[in-house]
Coordinates of C-alpha atoms in Angstrom, one line a residue:
M1 CA -4.1 -20.9 -1.6
V2 CA -7.2 -19.2 -0.2
A3 CA -10.1 -19.1 -2.6
I4 CA -12.3 -16.1 -2.8
S5 CA -16.0 -16.9 -2.3
S6 CA -17.9 -17.0 -5.6
T7 CA -21.1 -15.9 -3.9
R8 CA -21.5 -12.2 -4.6
S9 CA -24.1 -9.6 -3.7
P10 CA -25.3 -7.7 -6.7
Q11 CA -25.0 -4.5 -4.7
V12 CA -21.5 -3.4 -3.7
H13 CA -21.4 -2.2 -0.1
V14 CA -19.0 0.7 0.3
R15 CA -17.1 0.9 3.6
T16 CA -15.1 3.7 5.2
Y17 CA -11.7 2.5 6.5
L18 CA -10.5 4.4 9.6
I19 CA -7.3 3.6 11.5
A20 CA -8.0 2.4 15.0
G21 CA -7.7 5.3 17.4
A22 CA -6.8 4.9 21.0
G23 CA -6.2 1.2 20.6
Y24 CA -7.8 -2.1 21.6
P25 CA -10.0 -2.2 24.8
R26 CA -8.3 -3.7 27.9
R27 CA -9.3 -7.1 29.2
K28 CA -11.4 -6.6 32.2
G29 CA -10.1 -8.0 35.5
H30 CA -6.5 -8.2 34.2
P31 CA -4.1 -7.5 37.1
N32 CA -1.8 -5.4 34.9
S33 CA -4.5 -3.5 33.2
S34 CA -3.6 0.1 32.6
P35 CA -5.3 3.1 30.9
A36 CA -5.3 3.0 27.1
L37 CA -2.4 4.7 25.4
D38 CA -2.9 8.4 24.7
I39 CA -2.9 9.2 21.0
D40 CA -2.5 12.6 19.7
P41 CA -6.0 13.6 18.4
I42 CA -4.5 15.6 15.6
K43 CA -2.6 12.6 14.3
A44 CA -5.6 10.4 14.7
E45 CA -7.7 12.8 12.8
A46 CA -5.1 13.1 10.1
M47 CA -5.0 9.3 9.7
N48 CA -8.8 9.2 9.5
D49 CA -8.8 12.0 6.9
L50 CA -6.2 10.0 4.9
F51 CA -8.4 7.0 4.8
S52 CA -11.5 9.0 4.0
S53 CA -9.7 10.7 1.1
S54 CA -8.5 7.2 -0.1
F55 CA -12.1 6.0 0.1
K56 CA -13.4 9.0 -2.0
K57 CA -10.8 8.3 -4.7
Y58 CA -11.7 4.7 -4.6
S59 CA -15.4 5.5 -5.1
D60 CA -14.6 8.1 -7.8
L61 CA -12.5 5.5 -9.6
K62 CA -15.4 3.0 -9.7
Q63 CA -17.7 5.6 -11.3
Q64 CA -15.0 6.7 -13.7
V65 CA -14.5 3.2 -15.1
H66 CA -18.1 3.1 -16.2
L67 CA -17.9 6.6 -17.8
D68 CA -14.6 5.8 -19.6
D69 CA -16.1 2.7 -21.1
V70 CA -19.3 4.6 -22.2
E71 CA -17.2 7.4 -23.8
A72 CA -14.9 4.9 -25.5
G73 CA -17.9 3.0 -26.9
E74 CA -16.7 -0.2 -25.1
E75 CA -18.9 -2.8 -23.6
T76 CA -19.3 -1.9 -19.9
V77 CA -17.4 -4.4 -17.8
N78 CA -18.9 -5.4 -14.5
L79 CA -16.3 -5.0 -11.8
D80 CA -18.6 -5.3 -8.8
N81 CA -17.2 -8.6 -7.7
F82 CA -13.6 -7.3 -8.0
F83 CA -14.4 -4.2 -5.9
E84 CA -16.0 -6.5 -3.3
D85 CA -12.9 -8.6 -3.2
V86 CA -10.8 -5.5 -2.7
D87 CA -13.1 -4.4 0.1
N88 CA -12.6 -7.8 1.8
V89 CA -8.8 -7.4 1.7
K90 CA -9.1 -3.9 3.2
D91 CA -11.2 -5.4 6.0
D92 CA -8.5 -7.9 6.7
M93 CA -5.9 -5.1 6.7
R94 CA -7.9 -3.2 9.3
V95 CA -7.9 -6.3 11.5
V96 CA -4.1 -6.4 11.1
E97 CA -3.9 -2.8 12.2
Q98 CA -6.0 -3.5 15.3
I99 CA -3.6 -6.4 16.2
Y100 CA -0.7 -4.1 15.7
N101 CA -2.2 -1.6 18.1
R102 CA -2.8 -4.4 20.7
L103 CA 0.8 -5.5 20.4
Q104 CA 1.9 -1.9 21.0
E105 CA -0.2 -1.6 24.1
S106 CA 1.0 -4.9 25.5
N107 CA 4.6 -3.8 24.9
E108 CA 3.9 -0.6 26.9
E109 CA 2.5 -2.8 29.7
T110 CA 5.7 -4.8 29.9
K111 CA 7.5 -1.6 31.1
T112 CA 5.5 -1.6 34.3
A113 CA 5.4 -5.4 34.9
H114 CA 7.6 -6.3 37.9
S115 CA 6.7 -9.9 38.4
A116 CA 7.1 -13.2 36.6
K117 CA 3.3 -13.8 36.7
A118 CA 2.6 -10.4 35.1
M119 CA 5.1 -11.1 32.4
K120 CA 3.7 -14.6 31.8
D121 CA 0.2 -13.2 31.3
L122 CA 1.5 -10.5 28.9
R123 CA 3.5 -13.1 27.1
A124 CA 0.5 -15.3 26.6
R125 CA -1.6 -12.4 25.3
M126 CA 1.1 -11.3 22.9
D127 CA 1.7 -14.8 21.6
S128 CA -2.0 -15.1 20.9
D129 CA -2.0 -11.8 19.0
V130 CA 1.0 -12.8 16.9
K131 CA -0.6 -16.1 16.0
Q132 CA -3.8 -14.3 14.9
L133 CA -1.7 -11.8 13.0
L134 CA 0.1 -14.5 11.0
K135 CA -3.1 -16.3 10.3
R136 CA -4.8 -13.0 9.0
V137 CA -1.8 -12.0 6.9
K138 CA -1.7 -15.5 5.3
V139 CA -5.4 -15.0 4.4
I140 CA -4.5 -11.6 2.8
K141 CA -1.7 -13.2 0.9
G142 CA -4.1 -15.9 -0.5
K143 CA -6.7 -13.2 -1.5
L144 CA -4.0 -11.2 -3.3
E145 CA -2.9 -14.2 -5.2
A146 CA -6.5 -14.9 -6.1
L147 CA -6.9 -11.3 -7.3
E148 CA -3.8 -11.5 -9.4
K149 CA -5.1 -14.7 -11.1
S150 CA -8.4 -13.1 -11.6
N151 CA -6.8 -10.1 -13.2
A152 CA -4.9 -12.3 -15.6
A153 CA -8.0 -14.2 -16.5
H154 CA -10.0 -11.0 -17.1
Q155 CA -7.4 -9.7 -19.6
K156 CA -8.8 -12.2 -22.1
L157 CA -12.3 -10.9 -21.8
P158 CA -13.7 -8.4 -24.4
G159 CA -13.2 -4.8 -23.1
S160 CA -10.8 -5.9 -20.3
G161 CA -7.5 -6.2 -22.1
P162 CA -4.3 -4.1 -21.5
G163 CA -5.1 -0.5 -22.0
S164 CA -8.7 -0.7 -21.1
S165 CA -10.1 1.3 -18.2
A166 CA -11.1 -2.0 -16.5
Y167 CA -7.6 -3.4 -16.7
R168 CA -6.0 -0.2 -15.5
T169 CA -8.5 -0.1 -12.6
R170 CA -7.7 -3.6 -11.5
T171 CA -3.9 -3.3 -11.7
S172 CA -4.0 0.1 -10.0
L173 CA -6.1 -1.1 -7.0
V174 CA -4.0 -4.2 -6.5
S175 CA -0.8 -2.0 -6.7
G176 CA -2.4 0.3 -4.1
L177 CA -3.0 -2.6 -1.7
G178 CA 0.7 -3.5 -2.1
S179 CA 1.7 0.1 -1.1
K180 CA -0.4 -0.2 2.0
L181 CA 1.2 -3.6 2.8
K182 CA 4.6 -2.1 2.5
D183 CA 3.7 0.6 5.1
M184 CA 2.4 -2.1 7.4
M185 CA 5.6 -4.1 7.0
G186 CA 7.6 -1.0 8.0
D187 CA 5.4 -0.6 11.1
F188 CA 5.9 -4.1 12.3
Q189 CA 9.7 -3.9 11.6
G190 CA 9.8 -0.8 13.7
L191 CA 7.8 -2.5 16.5
R192 CA 10.2 -5.4 16.5
A193 CA 13.2 -3.2 16.8
K194 CA 11.6 -1.1 19.6
M195 CA 10.7 -4.2 21.6
T196 CA 14.2 -5.6 21.4
A197 CA 15.8 -2.2 22.4
E198 CA 13.4 -1.8 25.3
Y199 CA 14.0 -5.4 26.5
K200 CA 17.7 -4.7 26.7
E201 CA 17.1 -1.5 28.7
T202 CA 14.8 -3.3 31.1
V203 CA 17.4 -6.0 31.8
E204 CA 20.0 -3.3 32.4
R205 CA 17.7 -1.6 34.9
R206 CA 16.9 -4.9 36.7
Y207 CA 20.6 -5.8 37.0
F208 CA 21.4 -2.3 38.5
T209 CA 18.5 -2.6 40.9
V210 CA 19.6 -6.0 42.3
T211 CA 23.4 -5.5 42.2
G212 CA 23.9 -1.7 42.4
Q213 CA 26.3 -2.0 39.4
K214 CA 25.9 -1.3 35.7
A215 CA 26.1 -4.4 33.5
D216 CA 28.6 -4.2 30.6
E217 CA 27.6 -4.7 27.0
E218 CA 28.9 -8.2 26.8
M219 CA 26.9 -9.4 29.8
I220 CA 23.7 -8.0 28.4
E221 CA 24.3 -9.5 24.9
N222 CA 25.0 -12.9 26.4
L223 CA 21.7 -12.8 28.3
I224 CA 19.8 -11.7 25.3
E225 CA 21.4 -14.4 23.1
R226 CA 21.3 -17.3 25.6
G227 CA 18.7 -16.3 28.2
E228 CA 21.0 -17.4 31.1
S229 CA 19.6 -15.0 33.8
E230 CA 21.1 -17.0 36.7
T231 CA 24.6 -16.5 35.3
L232 CA 24.1 -12.8 35.1
F233 CA 23.0 -12.7 38.8
E234 CA 25.4 -15.3 40.0
K235 CA 27.4 -13.0 42.3
A236 CA 24.1 -11.5 43.7
I237 CA 22.8 -15.0 44.4
Q238 CA 25.9 -15.8 46.4
E239 CA 25.7 -12.6 48.4
Q240 CA 22.0 -12.2 49.0
G241 CA 20.7 -15.8 48.6
R242 CA 18.6 -17.2 45.7
G243 CA 15.3 -16.6 47.5
Q244 CA 15.9 -12.8 47.5
I245 CA 16.1 -12.4 43.7
V246 CA 14.3 -15.5 42.4
D247 CA 11.3 -13.5 41.1
T248 CA 13.6 -11.1 39.3
I249 CA 15.4 -14.0 37.6
S250 CA 12.0 -15.6 36.7
E251 CA 10.7 -12.3 35.3
I252 CA 13.8 -11.7 33.1
Q253 CA 13.5 -15.3 31.9
E254 CA 9.9 -14.7 31.0
R255 CA 10.9 -11.5 29.1
H256 CA 13.6 -13.4 27.3
D257 CA 11.2 -16.2 26.2
A258 CA 8.5 -13.7 25.2
I259 CA 10.8 -11.5 23.1
R260 CA 12.2 -14.6 21.3
E261 CA 8.7 -16.0 20.5
I262 CA 7.5 -12.6 19.3
E263 CA 10.6 -12.0 17.2
K264 CA 10.2 -15.4 15.6
G265 CA 6.6 -14.6 14.6
L266 CA 7.5 -11.1 13.3
I267 CA 10.3 -12.6 11.2
E268 CA 7.8 -15.0 9.6
L269 CA 5.5 -12.0 9.2
H270 CA 8.2 -10.0 7.4
Q271 CA 8.7 -12.8 4.9
L272 CA 5.0 -12.9 4.2
F273 CA 5.0 -9.2 3.5
L274 CA 8.0 -9.6 1.2
D275 CA 6.2 -12.3 -0.8
M276 CA 3.2 -10.1 -1.2
A277 CA 5.3 -7.1 -2.2
V278 CA 6.8 -9.1 -5.0
L279 CA 3.3 -10.2 -6.1
V280 CA 1.8 -6.7 -6.3
E281 CA 4.9 -5.0 -7.7
A282 CA 4.5 -7.1 -10.8
Q283 CA 1.0 -5.5 -11.2
G284 CA 2.6 -2.1 -10.7
Y285 CA 5.1 -2.7 -13.5
Q286 CA 2.4 -3.7 -15.8
L287 CA 0.4 -0.6 -15.0
N288 CA 3.4 1.6 -15.5
D289 CA 4.2 -0.1 -18.9
I290 CA 0.6 0.5 -20.0
E291 CA 0.6 4.1 -18.9
S292 CA 3.9 4.7 -20.8
H293 CA 2.4 3.2 -24.0
V294 CA -0.7 5.3 -23.6
A295 CA 1.4 8.5 -23.1
R296 CA 3.5 7.6 -26.1
A297 CA 0.4 7.0 -28.2
S298 CA -1.1 10.3 -27.0
S299 CA 2.0 12.0 -28.1
F300 CA 1.9 10.5 -31.5
V301 CA -1.8 11.5 -31.9
M302 CA -1.0 15.1 -30.9
R303 CA 1.9 15.3 -33.2
G304 CA -0.2 13.9 -36.1
A305 CA -2.9 16.4 -35.4
D306 CA -0.4 19.2 -35.6
Q307 CA 1.0 17.9 -38.9
L308 CA -2.5 17.6 -40.3
E309 CA -3.3 21.2 -39.3
L310 CA 0.0 22.3 -41.0
A311 CA -0.9 20.4 -44.2
K312 CA -4.3 22.1 -44.3
E313 CA -2.7 25.5 -44.0
H314 CA -0.3 24.6 -46.8
Q315 CA -3.2 23.4 -48.9
K316 CA -5.1 26.7 -48.3
S317 CA -2.1 28.7 -49.2
S318 CA -1.5 26.7 -52.4
K319 CA -5.0 27.3 -53.5
K320 CA -4.7 31.0 -52.8
W321 CA -1.5 31.4 -54.8
G322 CA -3.0 29.3 -57.6
C323 CA -5.9 31.6 -58.0
I324 CA -3.7 34.6 -58.0
A325 CA -1.4 33.1 -60.6
L326 CA -4.5 32.2 -62.8
A327 CA -5.8 35.8 -62.5
I328 CA -2.4 37.2 -63.5
A329 CA -2.2 34.9 -66.5
V330 CA -5.7 35.9 -67.7
F331 CA -4.8 39.6 -67.2
L332 CA -1.6 39.2 -69.2
L333 CA -3.4 37.2 -71.9
V334 CA -6.0 40.0 -72.3
I335 CA -3.2 42.7 -72.5
I336 CA -1.4 40.7 -75.2
L337 CA -4.5 39.8 -77.3
F338 CA -6.3 43.1 -77.0
P339 CA -4.1 45.0 -79.6
V340 CA -4.2 42.1 -82.0
L341 CA -7.9 41.8 -81.8
S342 CA -8.4 45.6 -82.1
S343 CA -6.1 45.7 -85.3
T344 CA -8.0 42.8 -86.9
L345 CA -11.4 44.4 -86.3
M346 CA -10.2 47.8 -87.8
K347 CA -9.0 46.1 -91.0
N348 CA -12.2 44.2 -91.4
A349 CA -14.1 47.5 -91.0

């Protein structure tokens, strides 16, 4: 469990989260350094706009919580620490995105690496990035668990129970972090599949370059599963001698070891993402349940207001007809009594 620091600044610092653009800077002096990947500026701008829009909604939500509590007559709940914790998680997510970009770039460099040494250097760099990635995602997982526990504890505080604006804000933001994590999980799954497919294509090209023949599917699969590059090039070794193709064999072996290590790390990463998805989905279900109750209560209130208005109309109508009936009764009584009174008065006269 990773505890969230209890030391908080009274002022919440707001940050803008932009997706890394053209990738991570190259390491100076690296023999296989190549220009940074070209990224469509339109797509980059769209991603930045998306994060800017999300930031605006996030800031508006913070302000709306206070306004909702004031309008509802509730005690204003201080969520500054919570918002700061969410900011910290978003910072960690940005680091994960940067590592993802670095892995993409390193994978592109493997396409132009033609020596065992170049592949060894790339493998070391990618292994380091995967280790950093796993460490950072474990930190995110710990912080999400701490946020979930914090949310559960705050439900017991006055003005923070289910249905309150503070509770809805907490569950909504944690659920939003979960949605972002799902997107990241999909990105890394796609990267893993891409690296495996490109590794297979590279081995096929190397085999054709050395032997002049196209390797069948079974040969490639055996190499991918077992990493026995010498077996694949056994005939070429006999014909050309081991010294002629030893570097190709070493390069392919480095590729095999690299892809296996990275795949192992990405599988572990995928499991971490799944664990976090389960954690935040529970928050989403709670939020949906609250919203459904609020919607149902709102429906009852509106229906009650309509019925009250109808009752008032009936009441007004009843009073109106009562007055008319009374007037008619008085009029009939006057008509009936007038002849009798007139006759009595004439006799007395």
